[in-house]
Tab-separated table of C-alpha atoms in Angstrom:
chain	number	residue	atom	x	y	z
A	1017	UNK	CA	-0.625	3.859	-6.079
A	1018	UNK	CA	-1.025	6.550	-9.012
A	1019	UNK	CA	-3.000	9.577	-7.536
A	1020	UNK	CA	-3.404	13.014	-7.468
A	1021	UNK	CA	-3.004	12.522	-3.669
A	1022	UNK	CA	0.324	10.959	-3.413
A	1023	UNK	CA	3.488	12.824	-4.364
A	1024	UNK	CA	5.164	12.092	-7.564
A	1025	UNK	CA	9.067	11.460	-7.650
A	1026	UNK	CA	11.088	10.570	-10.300
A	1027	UNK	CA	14.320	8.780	-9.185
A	1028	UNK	CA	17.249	8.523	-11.076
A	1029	UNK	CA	19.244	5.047	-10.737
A	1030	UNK	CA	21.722	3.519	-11.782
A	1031	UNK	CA	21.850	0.418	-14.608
A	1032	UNK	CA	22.707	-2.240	-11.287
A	1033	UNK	CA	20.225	-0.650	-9.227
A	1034	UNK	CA	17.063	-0.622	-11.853
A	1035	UNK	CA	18.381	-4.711	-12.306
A	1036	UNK	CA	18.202	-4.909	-9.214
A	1037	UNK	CA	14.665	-3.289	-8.123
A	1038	UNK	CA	12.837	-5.721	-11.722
A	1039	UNK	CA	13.929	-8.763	-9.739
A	1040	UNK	CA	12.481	-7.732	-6.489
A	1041	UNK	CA	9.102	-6.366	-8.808
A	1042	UNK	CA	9.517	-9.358	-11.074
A	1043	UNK	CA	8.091	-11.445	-7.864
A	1044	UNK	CA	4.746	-10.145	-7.564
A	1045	UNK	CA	4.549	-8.534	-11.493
A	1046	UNK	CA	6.582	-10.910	-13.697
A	1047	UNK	CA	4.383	-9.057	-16.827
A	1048	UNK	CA	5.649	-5.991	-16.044
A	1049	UNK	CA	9.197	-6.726	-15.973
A	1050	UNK	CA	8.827	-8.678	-19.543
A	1051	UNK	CA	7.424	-5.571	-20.740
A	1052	UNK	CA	10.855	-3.945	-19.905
A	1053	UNK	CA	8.696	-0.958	-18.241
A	1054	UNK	CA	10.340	1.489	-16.227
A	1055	UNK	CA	7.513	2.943	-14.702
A	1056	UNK	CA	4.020	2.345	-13.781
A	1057	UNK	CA	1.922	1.262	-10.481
A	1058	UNK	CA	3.942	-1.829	-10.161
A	1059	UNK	CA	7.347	-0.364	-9.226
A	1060	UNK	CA	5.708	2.128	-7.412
A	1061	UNK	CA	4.763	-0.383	-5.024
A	1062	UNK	CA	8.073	-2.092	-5.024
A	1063	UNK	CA	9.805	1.495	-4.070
A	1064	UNK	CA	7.442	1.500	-1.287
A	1065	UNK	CA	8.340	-1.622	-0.738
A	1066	UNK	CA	11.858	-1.389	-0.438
A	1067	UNK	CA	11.474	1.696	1.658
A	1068	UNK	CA	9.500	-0.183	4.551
A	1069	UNK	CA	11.965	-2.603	4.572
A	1070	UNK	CA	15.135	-0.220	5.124
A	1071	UNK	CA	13.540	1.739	6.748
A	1072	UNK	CA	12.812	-1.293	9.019
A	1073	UNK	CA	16.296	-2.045	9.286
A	1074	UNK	CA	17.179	1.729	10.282
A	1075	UNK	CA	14.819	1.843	12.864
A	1076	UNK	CA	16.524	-1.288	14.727
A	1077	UNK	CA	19.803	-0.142	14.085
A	1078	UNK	CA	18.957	3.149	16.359
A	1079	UNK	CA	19.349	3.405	20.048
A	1080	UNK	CA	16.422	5.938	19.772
A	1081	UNK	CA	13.095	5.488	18.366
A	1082	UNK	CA	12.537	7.698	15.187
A	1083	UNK	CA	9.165	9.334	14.943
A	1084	UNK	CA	7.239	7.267	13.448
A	1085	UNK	CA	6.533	3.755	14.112
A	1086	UNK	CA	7.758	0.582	11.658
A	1087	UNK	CA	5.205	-0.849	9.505
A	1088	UNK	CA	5.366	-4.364	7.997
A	1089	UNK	CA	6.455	-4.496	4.358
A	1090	UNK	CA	3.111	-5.412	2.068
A	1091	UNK	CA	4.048	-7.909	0.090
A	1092	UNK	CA	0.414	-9.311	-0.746
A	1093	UNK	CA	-1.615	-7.818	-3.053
A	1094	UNK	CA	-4.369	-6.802	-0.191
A	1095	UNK	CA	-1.743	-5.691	2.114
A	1096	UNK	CA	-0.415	-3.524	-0.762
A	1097	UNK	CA	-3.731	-2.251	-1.376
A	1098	UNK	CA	-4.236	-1.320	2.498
A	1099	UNK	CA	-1.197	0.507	2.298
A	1100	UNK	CA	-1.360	2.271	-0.304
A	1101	UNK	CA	-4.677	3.717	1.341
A	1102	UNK	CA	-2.377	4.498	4.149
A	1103	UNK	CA	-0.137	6.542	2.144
A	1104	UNK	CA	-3.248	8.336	0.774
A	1105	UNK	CA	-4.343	9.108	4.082
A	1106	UNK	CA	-1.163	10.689	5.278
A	1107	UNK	CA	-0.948	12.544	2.053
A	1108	UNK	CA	-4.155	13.835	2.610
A	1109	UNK	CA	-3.849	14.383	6.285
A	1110	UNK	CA	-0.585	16.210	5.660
A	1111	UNK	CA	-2.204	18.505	3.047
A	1112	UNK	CA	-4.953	19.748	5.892
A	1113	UNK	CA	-7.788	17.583	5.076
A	1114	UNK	CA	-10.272	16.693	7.892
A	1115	UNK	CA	-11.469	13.128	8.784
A	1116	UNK	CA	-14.773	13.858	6.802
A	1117	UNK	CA	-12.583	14.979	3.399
A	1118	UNK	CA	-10.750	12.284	3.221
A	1119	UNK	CA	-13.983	9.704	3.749
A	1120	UNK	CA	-15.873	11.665	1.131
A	1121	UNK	CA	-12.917	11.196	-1.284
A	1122	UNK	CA	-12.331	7.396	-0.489
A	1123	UNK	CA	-15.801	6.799	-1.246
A	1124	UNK	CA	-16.010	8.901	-4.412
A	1125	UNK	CA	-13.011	7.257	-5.807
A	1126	UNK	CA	-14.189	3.968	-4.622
A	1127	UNK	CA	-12.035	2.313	-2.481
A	1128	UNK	CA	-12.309	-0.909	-0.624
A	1129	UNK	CA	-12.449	-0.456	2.993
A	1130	UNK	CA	-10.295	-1.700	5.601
A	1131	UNK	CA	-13.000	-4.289	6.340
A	1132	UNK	CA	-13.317	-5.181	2.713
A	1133	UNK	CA	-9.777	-5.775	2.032
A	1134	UNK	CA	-9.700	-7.827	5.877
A	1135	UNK	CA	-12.556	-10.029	4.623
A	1136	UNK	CA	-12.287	-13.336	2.820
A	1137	UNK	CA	-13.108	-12.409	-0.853
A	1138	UNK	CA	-11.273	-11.720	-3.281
A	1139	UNK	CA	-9.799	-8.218	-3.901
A	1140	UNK	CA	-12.231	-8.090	-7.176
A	1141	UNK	CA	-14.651	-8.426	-5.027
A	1142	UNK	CA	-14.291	-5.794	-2.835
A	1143	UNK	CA	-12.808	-3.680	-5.568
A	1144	UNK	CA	-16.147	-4.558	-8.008
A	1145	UNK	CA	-18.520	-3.189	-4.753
A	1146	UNK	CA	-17.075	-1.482	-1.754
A	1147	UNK	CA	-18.376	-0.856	1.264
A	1148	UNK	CA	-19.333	2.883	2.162
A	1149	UNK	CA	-16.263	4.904	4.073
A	1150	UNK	CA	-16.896	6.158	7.744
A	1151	UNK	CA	-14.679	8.144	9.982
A	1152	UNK	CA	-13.996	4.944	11.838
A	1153	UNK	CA	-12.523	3.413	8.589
A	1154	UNK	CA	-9.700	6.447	8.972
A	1155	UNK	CA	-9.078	6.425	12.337
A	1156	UNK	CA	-8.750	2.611	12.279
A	1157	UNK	CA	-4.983	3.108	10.196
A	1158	UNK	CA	-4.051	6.465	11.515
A	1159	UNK	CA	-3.602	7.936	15.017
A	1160	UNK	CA	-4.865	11.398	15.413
A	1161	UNK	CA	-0.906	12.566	15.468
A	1162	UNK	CA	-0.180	11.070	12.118
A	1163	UNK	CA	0.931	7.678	13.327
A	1164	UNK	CA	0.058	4.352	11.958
A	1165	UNK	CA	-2.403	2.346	14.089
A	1166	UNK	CA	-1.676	-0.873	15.602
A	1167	UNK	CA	-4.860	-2.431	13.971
A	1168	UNK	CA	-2.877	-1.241	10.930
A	1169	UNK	CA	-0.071	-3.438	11.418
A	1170	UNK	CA	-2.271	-6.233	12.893
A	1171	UNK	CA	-4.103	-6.199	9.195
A	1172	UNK	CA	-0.580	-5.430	6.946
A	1173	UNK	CA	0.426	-8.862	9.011
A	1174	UNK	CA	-2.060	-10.914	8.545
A	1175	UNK	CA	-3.011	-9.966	5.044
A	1176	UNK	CA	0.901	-11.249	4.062
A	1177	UNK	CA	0.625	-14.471	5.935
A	1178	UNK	CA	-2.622	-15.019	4.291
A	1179	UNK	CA	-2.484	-17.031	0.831
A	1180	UNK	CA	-2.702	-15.778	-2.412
A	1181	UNK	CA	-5.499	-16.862	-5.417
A	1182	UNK	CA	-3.266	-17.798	-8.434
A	1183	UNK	CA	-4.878	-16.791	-11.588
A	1184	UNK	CA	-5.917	-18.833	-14.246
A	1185	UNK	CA	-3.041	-19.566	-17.261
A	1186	UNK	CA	-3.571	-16.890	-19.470
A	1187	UNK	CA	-5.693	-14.387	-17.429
A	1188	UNK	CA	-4.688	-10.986	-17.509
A	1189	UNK	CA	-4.126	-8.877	-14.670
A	1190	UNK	CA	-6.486	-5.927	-13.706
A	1191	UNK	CA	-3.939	-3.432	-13.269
């Protein structure tokens, strides 16, 4: 989720707490962890990761709703994909951009759709060719208020229960 339209933190953690956050990583990027990288696309994902999932927990903990709604965890390399668009979107929304702005920049950057990602190709695929952008693509994962959409959590839960393609012995990931 590297971009110029997501903000950049740089968290400070402890020796236990790095262990801890390779293993959950190590599940989807077992290179990465080999590497003995502490930074770099894949644990960004797994911090966003981890944060749906407390976050999660917090939410049913409370007797009153927060403000914004729960999302499903990705933990699918689609799903992750779809939400990291999310988290674009509400970067850019927050930042004062209009429906059209953030289409124009989704398809100058290139970005699978919604509908590519929901379709039954593989992510190369739709990553190789995307569709064009429209301003229903937007307002399919975000409410006009900022919220997530419920067709947004619809497609973060299906695209986890669907299966993964294992890659060939020896083929190199793309990120």
């Amino acid at each position: 989720m590297s971009d110029e339209n997501l903000i950049p933190v740089y968290p400070e953690i402890g020796a236990d707490s790095l262990r801890k956050l390779r293993i959950i990583a190590s599940q989807l990027y077992p290179d990465w962890v080999e590497e003995d990288k502490k930074s770099g696309e894949p644990l960004n994902i797994t911090l966003s990761y981890c944060i749906e999932l407390a976050y999660n927990l917090l939410e049913k903990s409370l007797e009153n709703h927060p403000l914004y709604d729960i999302l499903p965890p990705p933990k699918t390399v689609k799903a992750q994909t779809l939400y990291g668009i999310y988290q674009r979107i509400t970067t850019l929304k927050n930042n004062g951009s209009t429906t059209a702005q953030m289409v124009a920049y989704f398809n100058r950057a290139q970005f699978p759709t919604p509908n590519d990602l929901f379709a039954d190709k593989p992510l190369t695929a739709a990553v190789r060719k995307p569709s064009r952008w429209l301003n229903r693509d937007v307002t399919a994962l975000i409410t006009r208020d900022g919220q997530p959409t419920q067709l947004l959590r619809e497609h973060l839960v299906e695209l986890n229960e669907r299966g993964q393609r294992k890659r060939r012995p020896g083929a190199k990931s793309v990120r």
